[in-house]
Amino acid sequence: MSGTPEAERFRAAVPASPPYPESSSDGRRMQTQMIRRAGEIVLLATIYYITARLGLLLALPPGYAAPIWPAAGIALGAVLICGNRVAPGIWIGSFLCNVAVSFDAGSTALLVKSLLLPAILGMGATAQAIAGGYLIRRFVGFPMPLDRARDVIKFLGLGGPLSCIIGASVGATVLFLAGTLPAESYAFIWWAWWFGDAIGVLVTTPLMLTWFGQPQALWRRRRKTVALPICLALVVIVGVFSGAKEPYFSPPHLRIAWSVLAGGLMFAGLLGAFLLVTSGHAMLIEQLVAQRTHDLERTRQAEQAARQLAAIVTSSEDAIIGKTLDGTIVSWNAGAARMYGYSAAEILGRPMSVLTPPELAGEMPAILARLRRGERIDHLETAQLRKDGGRIAVSLTISPIRDADGMVTGVSAIARDISERKRAEEALRDREARIRRLVDANIIGIFIGDMSGRISEANDAFLKISGYSREDVLSGKLLWNNMTPPQYDAADAHALEELKNTGRCTPYEKELMRKDGSLIPVLLASALFEGAQDEGVSFVLDLTERRQADERIHHMADHDALTGLPNRTLLQDRMHQAIAFAHRNRRRVAILFIDLDYFKNINDSLGHHIGDQVLKMAAIRLQQCLREGDSVARLGGDEFVLILPLLDDSSDAARVARKALDSLTQPFSVELKQLHLGGSIGISLYPDDGHDVDSLMRAADTAMYHAKEMGRGNFQFFTAALNQAVQRRLDVSQRLRQALAHDEFILHYQPQVKMESGIIFSAEALLRWQPPGTEPISCGDFIANAEESGLIVPIGEWVLRQACRQLKAWHAAGHPQLKMAVNLSPRQLEQANFCSLVGQILDEEGLPATALELEITESILMQRSEYNLAMLNQLSDMGIQLSVDDFGTGYSSLAYLQRFPVHSLKIDQSFVRDIGTDQNDTALVTAIIAMAASLQLEVIAEGVETLPQAEFLMAHGCAAAQGFYYSKAVRADAFSALFGDTFACTMQRPR
């Protein structure tokens, strides 16, 4: 080392971070890199300067040579760790240190000398560090652990004594040439300079490497074994030197004392070298011990694995067999004994062919050839023989066994019994075939797809429904999303969300777009496969026929079966709409009530089939009289109603009425007959004659009767003069009140018969009015007046009591299974206490509720439906049977049949009458019977008059009937005589 101020050198003790890669496109990163490098140089210059100044504390004049120069070791360590890029920091540190000691500005010459000499000394220190780093990398290698003695000696020798010649030579020579160093001191100063730098390298560089050397894990472990002893030795030596500087470090003992100090420092450096070597050997020994321990552990594990392998081979359920290349069996485990039935003693030494079926013997040469070539055979499925001759299916994995030279010397075979698996696979294939057959033959469309909508498989039914081909499915481009019209996107999204959350979606209706672009209604349901998150199966049911059937049934419910015109239900709905629209727009609506004149004569003289043809033709003519927005409906019989909305004045109604009358007066050609009819029309206006449907209908009806009274064949508006007709009706109402008070009502009973057995199972009570001295009057002649006046309520109670009383008498007479059917008026149902009244009457007579059947009109199902539903439910809960009377005349909606607790339907006699003669009536009766069966309702036919009618009804599933074929309605005593008769449909009994 050189210990003069001019020769002070220094190196940063902190390793620099790796530089950022240069990038011409990233100026900020390059700027950061330059700043970091500049920081490294500045930091190294600072540390070099500080350690150099500390080294000067030990320096002695005249050349200020120090026995140790730590800056030289720091400079060498910095170059080794960071590279030559930090060399400017060494020069700067040395320059500053020497300038601080020798700076003299007394003259220009002195100033130049005080700057030039430090610059040259700094270049010598820099060159020394770079040369040392080069020699170490070239001849030792770096980074490295320095764990061998020769590496340590070469490292310290090249970096210390050898490279330090540069610094001592440059420093002593420059000082001598500058006149600063006397000639007699040159040799001592050179030697001291070189010695100080060498000791600095021997001591300081190992200290730096214990903190920043690579591999870091090894160098970190040397902090205690190398760094700590060196530091303690330096502290002791420097402490002794500092405390004993005077008088020992004064002439004439100066050089002796300095030499003693230098020797102590050299001892510290050699101690560091020794510690590096011993620590390196210790680490080598540790590595050898660790390697040996690792080898022993691996040997132990291998032995344990071998024992485990032997145990596995012995206890394995699989057969593990060893054999020579010629097929001789040489090893046989317990699994093989269990599988084949041979013990080891029986099989060892025998050829493998004893296990091979004769027909498979030809395969063995090819297998042995592959094994001799060193090939491995995996999972070869074949059949082999047991000792008892039985066959087993096995899966063979056969591997060649090689010797140390790699030659194939034998064969190892592992056989697994897969007989159960084969049987299971065969059963699974059979099951899959059956399922596939079930799917392919199913009339419901079935397809398999994923959440993205891609359809991967589909059965024939789905292809037929969708119109796509099998090739479309196999192409992988068939998407369910492309078959969904946009209006069903929300329904599909909801179903998809339900499918993700629950694994299945509730069946829902939508339309499917076929390949040709047409839409068909379908019912769709889906479910994910068990354990799957994305794939599932969907079921598609074509609803086309069902929807058409529903449309037909709904059309039947809202339209007249004979003429196809709207019935009363649809008429009321259209009237409500017309009135509401007229009310909002301050317009008028006309209601034309039309009754055909002389139609009864045609029915009575020519028969109903001719009358029906006339009604159809009349309906067509009335439709031709309408304007856009007008409506025509048939109420029943020969009654029609026209609705004329958006009228400006009553003259519009008069013109339409006149046109209708003119069309009806034209002859009707039916079966070569020219028939002449006419019509009477009553007209009511909204809002002049009423504000609701019922009032307008009553007004038009009244006006129609007035038109008939005026000679028929004309139309009349409802006026105040028509109240006279109302007064007459009131007179009838008064007479009915008197009839009720004077007991002028009687009941007749018509039997209801089980057609197959001919047994009477029920009687329908029919009301008759018999004023004194007259014949009984049918209820059809006065019941409407009773309904309108409200007398139907007390009359209905009387009927119910009388019918129950008579039923009780028949039960007592030996007919306990007989039931009683009583007609129920809508006005009766409006009574809040009606249900309790019925219960009270049953209790008074001692009858079970099941013996009573109440016949309701279809209008009950439409008016105040929620109230009526509650009342009918209460009656049904009591056990009373409920039936719909005159079903099919167009009052009820099928939707109400599902809501209300109806037990049976009574087919109206107008349809039964033309069974076999009128195609429409025949079809309607068939449809009603089928519909009732699907709704689990009983059916009874009214108005059965002939044997063909009864036979037709029985053939189509109608079990019960009533009508003149069995008996007309008779008094109670006459009805009692009927119990002994037989009413089988094969015996015609005209009455």
PDB file of N, CA, C and O in Angstrom, residues 736 738-750 764-780 782-783 794-803 805-806 810 820 822-823 969-974:
ATOM      1  N   LEU A 736    -147.880 -14.703 -10.136  1.00  0.00           N
ATOM      2  CA  LEU A 736    -146.962 -15.698  -9.598  1.00  0.00           C
ATOM      3  C   LEU A 736    -146.879 -15.602  -8.083  1.00  0.00           C
ATOM      4  O   LEU A 736    -146.768 -16.622  -7.386  1.00  0.00           O
ATOM      5  N   GLN A 738    -149.268 -14.679  -6.145  1.00  0.00           N
ATOM      6  CA  GLN A 738    -150.483 -15.292  -5.637  1.00  0.00           C
ATOM      7  C   GLN A 738    -150.409 -16.821  -5.739  1.00  0.00           C
ATOM      8  O   GLN A 738    -150.867 -17.547  -4.852  1.00  0.00           O
ATOM      9  N   ALA A 739    -149.822 -17.291  -6.838  1.00  0.00           N
ATOM     10  CA  ALA A 739    -149.692 -18.729  -7.010  1.00  0.00           C
ATOM     11  C   ALA A 739    -148.835 -19.325  -5.906  1.00  0.00           C
ATOM     12  O   ALA A 739    -149.122 -20.414  -5.396  1.00  0.00           O
ATOM     13  N   LEU A 740    -147.794 -18.604  -5.534  1.00  0.00           N
ATOM     14  CA  LEU A 740    -146.921 -19.089  -4.469  1.00  0.00           C
ATOM     15  C   LEU A 740    -147.678 -19.094  -3.139  1.00  0.00           C
ATOM     16  O   LEU A 740    -147.553 -20.035  -2.340  1.00  0.00           O
ATOM     17  N   ALA A 741    -148.466 -18.061  -2.934  1.00  0.00           N
ATOM     18  CA  ALA A 741    -149.204 -17.963  -1.674  1.00  0.00           C
ATOM     19  C   ALA A 741    -150.336 -18.997  -1.598  1.00  0.00           C
ATOM     20  O   ALA A 741    -150.660 -19.494  -0.511  1.00  0.00           O
ATOM     21  N   HIS A 742    -150.936 -19.343  -2.754  1.00  0.00           N
ATOM     22  CA  HIS A 742    -152.077 -20.255  -2.764  1.00  0.00           C
ATOM     23  C   HIS A 742    -151.686 -21.673  -3.153  1.00  0.00           C
ATOM     24  O   HIS A 742    -152.553 -22.489  -3.500  1.00  0.00           O
ATOM     25  N   ASP A 743    -150.438 -21.965  -3.163  1.00  0.00           N
ATOM     26  CA  ASP A 743    -149.933 -23.313  -3.399  1.00  0.00           C
ATOM     27  C   ASP A 743    -150.387 -23.844  -4.757  1.00  0.00           C
ATOM     28  O   ASP A 743    -150.926 -24.946  -4.885  1.00  0.00           O
ATOM     29  N   GLU A 744    -150.184 -23.025  -5.792  1.00  0.00           N
ATOM     30  CA  GLU A 744    -150.585 -23.421  -7.142  1.00  0.00           C
ATOM     31  C   GLU A 744    -149.423 -24.075  -7.911  1.00  0.00           C
ATOM     32  O   GLU A 744    -149.589 -24.428  -9.082  1.00  0.00           O
ATOM     33  N   PHE A 745    -148.266 -24.208  -7.278  1.00  0.00           N
ATOM     34  CA  PHE A 745    -147.115 -24.836  -7.959  1.00  0.00           C
ATOM     35  C   PHE A 745    -147.080 -26.315  -7.614  1.00  0.00           C
ATOM     36  O   PHE A 745    -147.399 -26.742  -6.502  1.00  0.00           O
ATOM     37  N   ILE A 746    -146.662 -27.098  -8.615  1.00  0.00           N
ATOM     38  CA  ILE A 746    -146.461 -28.526  -8.409  1.00  0.00           C
ATOM     39  C   ILE A 746    -145.113 -28.911  -9.029  1.00  0.00           C
ATOM     40  O   ILE A 746    -144.541 -28.138  -9.815  1.00  0.00           O
ATOM     41  N   LEU A 747    -144.640 -30.095  -8.678  1.00  0.00           N
ATOM     42  CA  LEU A 747    -143.395 -30.591  -9.247  1.00  0.00           C
ATOM     43  C   LEU A 747    -143.672 -31.856 -10.046  1.00  0.00           C
ATOM     44  O   LEU A 747    -144.420 -32.726  -9.615  1.00  0.00           O
ATOM     45  N   HIS A 748    -143.053 -31.904 -11.246  1.00  0.00           N
ATOM     46  CA  HIS A 748    -142.997 -33.125 -12.022  1.00  0.00           C
ATOM     47  C   HIS A 748    -141.546 -33.634 -11.978  1.00  0.00           C
ATOM     48  O   HIS A 748    -140.609 -32.866 -11.780  1.00  0.00           O
ATOM     49  N   TYR A 749    -141.385 -34.924 -12.192  1.00  0.00           N
ATOM     50  CA  TYR A 749    -140.051 -35.533 -12.069  1.00  0.00           C
ATOM     51  C   TYR A 749    -139.742 -36.329 -13.326  1.00  0.00           C
ATOM     52  O   TYR A 749    -140.557 -37.144 -13.771  1.00  0.00           O
ATOM     53  N   GLN A 750    -138.576 -36.080 -13.884  1.00  0.00           N
ATOM     54  CA  GLN A 750    -138.133 -36.848 -15.064  1.00  0.00           C
ATOM     55  C   GLN A 750    -136.954 -37.733 -14.642  1.00  0.00           C
ATOM     56  O   GLN A 750    -136.007 -37.258 -14.021  1.00  0.00           O
ATOM     57  N   GLU A 764    -134.977 -35.561 -11.886  1.00  0.00           N
ATOM     58  CA  GLU A 764    -134.848 -34.106 -11.995  1.00  0.00           C
ATOM     59  C   GLU A 764    -136.204 -33.489 -11.679  1.00  0.00           C
ATOM     60  O   GLU A 764    -137.223 -33.832 -12.312  1.00  0.00           O
ATOM     61  N   ALA A 765    -136.212 -32.588 -10.690  1.00  0.00           N
ATOM     62  CA  ALA A 765    -137.455 -31.922 -10.299  1.00  0.00           C
ATOM     63  C   ALA A 765    -137.712 -30.757 -11.242  1.00  0.00           C
ATOM     64  O   ALA A 765    -136.849 -29.877 -11.374  1.00  0.00           O
ATOM     65  N   LEU A 766    -138.879 -30.736 -11.896  1.00  0.00           N
ATOM     66  CA  LEU A 766    -139.233 -29.698 -12.860  1.00  0.00           C
ATOM     67  C   LEU A 766    -140.496 -28.985 -12.376  1.00  0.00           C
ATOM     68  O   LEU A 766    -141.506 -29.619 -12.059  1.00  0.00           O
ATOM     69  N   LEU A 767    -140.418 -27.661 -12.337  1.00  0.00           N
ATOM     70  CA  LEU A 767    -141.510 -26.847 -11.779  1.00  0.00           C
ATOM     71  C   LEU A 767    -142.652 -26.691 -12.791  1.00  0.00           C
ATOM     72  O   LEU A 767    -142.400 -26.481 -13.983  1.00  0.00           O
ATOM     73  N   ARG A 768    -143.880 -26.782 -12.304  1.00  0.00           N
ATOM     74  CA  ARG A 768    -145.077 -26.528 -13.119  1.00  0.00           C
ATOM     75  C   ARG A 768    -146.006 -25.594 -12.345  1.00  0.00           C
ATOM     76  O   ARG A 768    -146.081 -25.647 -11.108  1.00  0.00           O
ATOM     77  N   TRP A 769    -146.723 -24.732 -13.132  1.00  0.00           N
ATOM     78  CA  TRP A 769    -147.705 -23.805 -12.526  1.00  0.00           C
ATOM     79  C   TRP A 769    -149.082 -24.252 -12.996  1.00  0.00           C
ATOM     80  O   TRP A 769    -149.345 -24.341 -14.181  1.00  0.00           O
ATOM     81  N   GLN A 770    -149.962 -24.519 -12.025  1.00  0.00           N
ATOM     82  CA  GLN A 770    -151.298 -25.023 -12.370  1.00  0.00           C
ATOM     83  C   GLN A 770    -152.361 -24.149 -11.697  1.00  0.00           C
ATOM     84  O   GLN A 770    -152.837 -24.420 -10.592  1.00  0.00           O
ATOM     85  N   PRO A 771    -152.737 -23.054 -12.418  1.00  0.00           N
ATOM     86  CA  PRO A 771    -153.836 -22.236 -11.871  1.00  0.00           C
ATOM     87  C   PRO A 771    -155.119 -23.097 -11.782  1.00  0.00           C
ATOM     88  O   PRO A 771    -155.275 -24.073 -12.524  1.00  0.00           O
ATOM     89  N   PRO A 772    -156.012 -22.755 -10.916  1.00  0.00           N
ATOM     90  CA  PRO A 772    -157.239 -23.563 -10.749  1.00  0.00           C
ATOM     91  C   PRO A 772    -158.013 -23.697 -12.058  1.00  0.00           C
ATOM     92  O   PRO A 772    -158.223 -22.707 -12.775  1.00  0.00           O
ATOM     93  N   GLY A 773    -158.357 -24.939 -12.384  1.00  0.00           N
ATOM     94  CA  GLY A 773    -159.174 -25.192 -13.560  1.00  0.00           C
ATOM     95  C   GLY A 773    -158.415 -25.193 -14.863  1.00  0.00           C
ATOM     96  O   GLY A 773    -159.044 -25.212 -15.930  1.00  0.00           O
ATOM     97  N   THR A 774    -157.066 -25.178 -14.830  1.00  0.00           N
ATOM     98  CA  THR A 774    -156.298 -25.162 -16.080  1.00  0.00           C
ATOM     99  C   THR A 774    -155.287 -26.302 -16.066  1.00  0.00           C
ATOM    100  O   THR A 774    -155.037 -26.928 -15.045  1.00  0.00           O
ATOM    101  N   GLU A 775    -154.696 -26.555 -17.258  1.00  0.00           N
ATOM    102  CA  GLU A 775    -153.636 -27.536 -17.361  1.00  0.00           C
ATOM    103  C   GLU A 775    -152.337 -26.951 -16.791  1.00  0.00           C
ATOM    104  O   GLU A 775    -152.156 -25.727 -16.779  1.00  0.00           O
ATOM    105  N   PRO A 776    -151.437 -27.801 -16.328  1.00  0.00           N
ATOM    106  CA  PRO A 776    -150.161 -27.286 -15.800  1.00  0.00           C
ATOM    107  C   PRO A 776    -149.396 -26.499 -16.866  1.00  0.00           C
ATOM    108  O   PRO A 776    -149.369 -26.863 -18.039  1.00  0.00           O
ATOM    109  N   ILE A 777    -148.797 -25.396 -16.440  1.00  0.00           N
ATOM    110  CA  ILE A 777    -148.008 -24.532 -17.331  1.00  0.00           C
ATOM    111  C   ILE A 777    -146.521 -24.847 -17.099  1.00  0.00           C
ATOM    112  O   ILE A 777    -146.041 -24.857 -15.968  1.00  0.00           O
ATOM    113  N   SER A 778    -145.813 -25.092 -18.228  1.00  0.00           N
ATOM    114  CA  SER A 778    -144.379 -25.405 -18.119  1.00  0.00           C
ATOM    115  C   SER A 778    -143.609 -24.197 -17.583  1.00  0.00           C
ATOM    116  O   SER A 778    -143.979 -23.036 -17.840  1.00  0.00           O
ATOM    117  N   CYS A 779    -142.543 -24.475 -16.869  1.00  0.00           N
ATOM    118  CA  CYS A 779    -141.778 -23.376 -16.258  1.00  0.00           C
ATOM    119  C   CYS A 779    -141.168 -22.462 -17.300  1.00  0.00           C
ATOM    120  O   CYS A 779    -140.857 -21.292 -17.017  1.00  0.00           O
ATOM    121  N   GLY A 780    -140.958 -22.949 -18.564  1.00  0.00           N
ATOM    122  CA  GLY A 780    -140.386 -22.094 -19.600  1.00  0.00           C
ATOM    123  C   GLY A 780    -141.248 -20.909 -19.919  1.00  0.00           C
ATOM    124  O   GLY A 780    -140.757 -19.903 -20.459  1.00  0.00           O
ATOM    125  N   PHE A 782    -142.956 -19.025 -17.692  1.00  0.00           N
ATOM    126  CA  PHE A 782    -143.011 -17.994 -16.651  1.00  0.00           C
ATOM    127  C   PHE A 782    -141.710 -17.843 -15.864  1.00  0.00           C
ATOM    128  O   PHE A 782    -141.597 -16.923 -15.059  1.00  0.00           O
ATOM    129  N   ILE A 783    -140.788 -18.732 -16.102  1.00  0.00           N
ATOM    130  CA  ILE A 783    -139.587 -18.680 -15.255  1.00  0.00           C
ATOM    131  C   ILE A 783    -138.770 -17.426 -15.496  1.00  0.00           C
ATOM    132  O   ILE A 783    -138.138 -16.883 -14.579  1.00  0.00           O
ATOM    133  N   PRO A 794    -138.006 -17.144  -3.569  1.00  0.00           N
ATOM    134  CA  PRO A 794    -138.906 -17.955  -2.738  1.00  0.00           C
ATOM    135  C   PRO A 794    -139.432 -19.183  -3.473  1.00  0.00           C
ATOM    136  O   PRO A 794    -139.652 -20.237  -2.861  1.00  0.00           O
ATOM    137  N   ILE A 795    -139.648 -19.050  -4.808  1.00  0.00           N
ATOM    138  CA  ILE A 795    -140.106 -20.213  -5.564  1.00  0.00           C
ATOM    139  C   ILE A 795    -139.039 -21.312  -5.529  1.00  0.00           C
ATOM    140  O   ILE A 795    -139.331 -22.496  -5.355  1.00  0.00           O
ATOM    141  N   GLY A 796    -137.760 -20.900  -5.723  1.00  0.00           N
ATOM    142  CA  GLY A 796    -136.680 -21.870  -5.684  1.00  0.00           C
ATOM    143  C   GLY A 796    -136.585 -22.566  -4.337  1.00  0.00           C
ATOM    144  O   GLY A 796    -136.299 -23.772  -4.264  1.00  0.00           O
ATOM    145  N   GLU A 797    -136.793 -21.842  -3.233  1.00  0.00           N
ATOM    146  CA  GLU A 797    -136.754 -22.469  -1.909  1.00  0.00           C
ATOM    147  C   GLU A 797    -137.893 -23.488  -1.765  1.00  0.00           C
ATOM    148  O   GLU A 797    -137.690 -24.586  -1.220  1.00  0.00           O
ATOM    149  N   TRP A 798    -139.062 -23.101  -2.302  1.00  0.00           N
ATOM    150  CA  TRP A 798    -140.190 -24.039  -2.243  1.00  0.00           C
ATOM    151  C   TRP A 798    -139.869 -25.312  -3.018  1.00  0.00           C
ATOM    152  O   TRP A 798    -140.126 -26.428  -2.550  1.00  0.00           O
ATOM    153  N   VAL A 799    -139.316 -25.138  -4.226  1.00  0.00           N
ATOM    154  CA  VAL A 799    -138.970 -26.300  -5.055  1.00  0.00           C
ATOM    155  C   VAL A 799    -137.976 -27.192  -4.321  1.00  0.00           C
ATOM    156  O   VAL A 799    -138.108 -28.422  -4.292  1.00  0.00           O
ATOM    157  N   LEU A 800    -136.971 -26.581  -3.706  1.00  0.00           N
ATOM    158  CA  LEU A 800    -135.931 -27.362  -3.029  1.00  0.00           C
ATOM    159  C   LEU A 800    -136.530 -28.152  -1.863  1.00  0.00           C
ATOM    160  O   LEU A 800    -136.207 -29.337  -1.678  1.00  0.00           O
ATOM    161  N   ARG A 801    -137.431 -27.523  -1.093  1.00  0.00           N
ATOM    162  CA  ARG A 801    -138.027 -28.228   0.039  1.00  0.00           C
ATOM    163  C   ARG A 801    -138.917 -29.375  -0.439  1.00  0.00           C
ATOM    164  O   ARG A 801    -138.870 -30.496   0.096  1.00  0.00           O
ATOM    165  N   GLN A 802    -139.732 -29.104  -1.458  1.00  0.00           N
ATOM    166  CA  GLN A 802    -140.642 -30.134  -1.949  1.00  0.00           C
ATOM    167  C   GLN A 802    -139.874 -31.322  -2.537  1.00  0.00           C
ATOM    168  O   GLN A 802    -140.210 -32.486  -2.311  1.00  0.00           O
ATOM    169  N   ALA A 803    -138.806 -31.004  -3.302  1.00  0.00           N
ATOM    170  CA  ALA A 803    -138.024 -32.074  -3.926  1.00  0.00           C
ATOM    171  C   ALA A 803    -137.337 -32.927  -2.866  1.00  0.00           C
ATOM    172  O   ALA A 803    -137.321 -34.174  -2.959  1.00  0.00           O
ATOM    173  N   ARG A 805    -138.298 -33.343   0.230  1.00  0.00           N
ATOM    174  CA  ARG A 805    -139.314 -34.081   0.969  1.00  0.00           C
ATOM    175  C   ARG A 805    -139.743 -35.323   0.185  1.00  0.00           C
ATOM    176  O   ARG A 805    -139.901 -36.411   0.736  1.00  0.00           O
ATOM    177  N   GLN A 806    -139.936 -35.143  -1.150  1.00  0.00           N
ATOM    178  CA  GLN A 806    -140.332 -36.282  -1.973  1.00  0.00           C
ATOM    179  C   GLN A 806    -139.207 -37.322  -2.036  1.00  0.00           C
ATOM    180  O   GLN A 806    -139.458 -38.532  -2.013  1.00  0.00           O
ATOM    181  N   TRP A 810    -139.235 -41.381  -1.133  1.00  0.00           N
ATOM    182  CA  TRP A 810    -138.786 -42.477  -1.994  1.00  0.00           C
ATOM    183  C   TRP A 810    -137.705 -43.314  -1.294  1.00  0.00           C
ATOM    184  O   TRP A 810    -137.638 -44.531  -1.463  1.00  0.00           O
ATOM    185  N   MET A 820    -131.632 -36.645  -6.206  1.00  0.00           N
ATOM    186  CA  MET A 820    -132.574 -35.644  -6.688  1.00  0.00           C
ATOM    187  C   MET A 820    -131.785 -34.498  -7.298  1.00  0.00           C
ATOM    188  O   MET A 820    -130.844 -33.967  -6.693  1.00  0.00           O
ATOM    189  N   VAL A 822    -132.057 -30.662  -8.785  1.00  0.00           N
ATOM    190  CA  VAL A 822    -132.892 -29.465  -8.691  1.00  0.00           C
ATOM    191  C   VAL A 822    -132.159 -28.331  -9.400  1.00  0.00           C
ATOM    192  O   VAL A 822    -130.955 -28.118  -9.186  1.00  0.00           O
ATOM    193  N   ASN A 823    -132.894 -27.587 -10.244  1.00  0.00           N
ATOM    194  CA  ASN A 823    -132.298 -26.466 -10.962  1.00  0.00           C
ATOM    195  C   ASN A 823    -132.075 -25.293 -10.009  1.00  0.00           C
ATOM    196  O   ASN A 823    -132.940 -24.975  -9.184  1.00  0.00           O
ATOM    197  N   ALA A 969    -141.431 -35.906 -18.061  1.00  0.00           N
ATOM    198  CA  ALA A 969    -141.585 -35.536 -16.658  1.00  0.00           C
ATOM    199  C   ALA A 969    -143.001 -35.848 -16.203  1.00  0.00           C
ATOM    200  O   ALA A 969    -143.977 -35.480 -16.859  1.00  0.00           O
ATOM    201  N   VAL A 970    -143.123 -36.535 -15.048  1.00  0.00           N
ATOM    202  CA  VAL A 970    -144.426 -36.980 -14.558  1.00  0.00           C
ATOM    203  C   VAL A 970    -144.568 -36.609 -13.091  1.00  0.00           C
ATOM    204  O   VAL A 970    -143.600 -36.227 -12.425  1.00  0.00           O
ATOM    205  N   ARG A 971    -145.778 -36.760 -12.568  1.00  0.00           N
ATOM    206  CA  ARG A 971    -146.021 -36.489 -11.162  1.00  0.00           C
ATOM    207  C   ARG A 971    -145.311 -37.538 -10.306  1.00  0.00           C
ATOM    208  O   ARG A 971    -144.880 -38.577 -10.793  1.00  0.00           O
ATOM    209  N   ALA A 972    -145.277 -37.276  -9.016  1.00  0.00           N
ATOM    210  CA  ALA A 972    -144.540 -38.149  -8.105  1.00  0.00           C
ATOM    211  C   ALA A 972    -145.113 -39.557  -8.086  1.00  0.00           C
ATOM    212  O   ALA A 972    -144.366 -40.546  -8.058  1.00  0.00           O
ATOM    213  N   ASP A 973    -146.454 -39.693  -8.100  1.00  0.00           N
ATOM    214  CA  ASP A 973    -147.030 -41.033  -8.037  1.00  0.00           C
ATOM    215  C   ASP A 973    -146.721 -41.820  -9.299  1.00  0.00           C
ATOM    216  O   ASP A 973    -146.437 -43.026  -9.259  1.00  0.00           O
ATOM    217  N   ALA A 974    -146.752 -41.122 -10.460  1.00  0.00           N
ATOM    218  CA  ALA A 974    -146.411 -41.809 -11.710  1.00  0.00           C
ATOM    219  C   ALA A 974    -144.933 -42.164 -11.760  1.00  0.00           C
ATOM    220  O   ALA A 974    -144.529 -43.201 -12.309  1.00  0.00           O
TER     221      ALA A 974
END
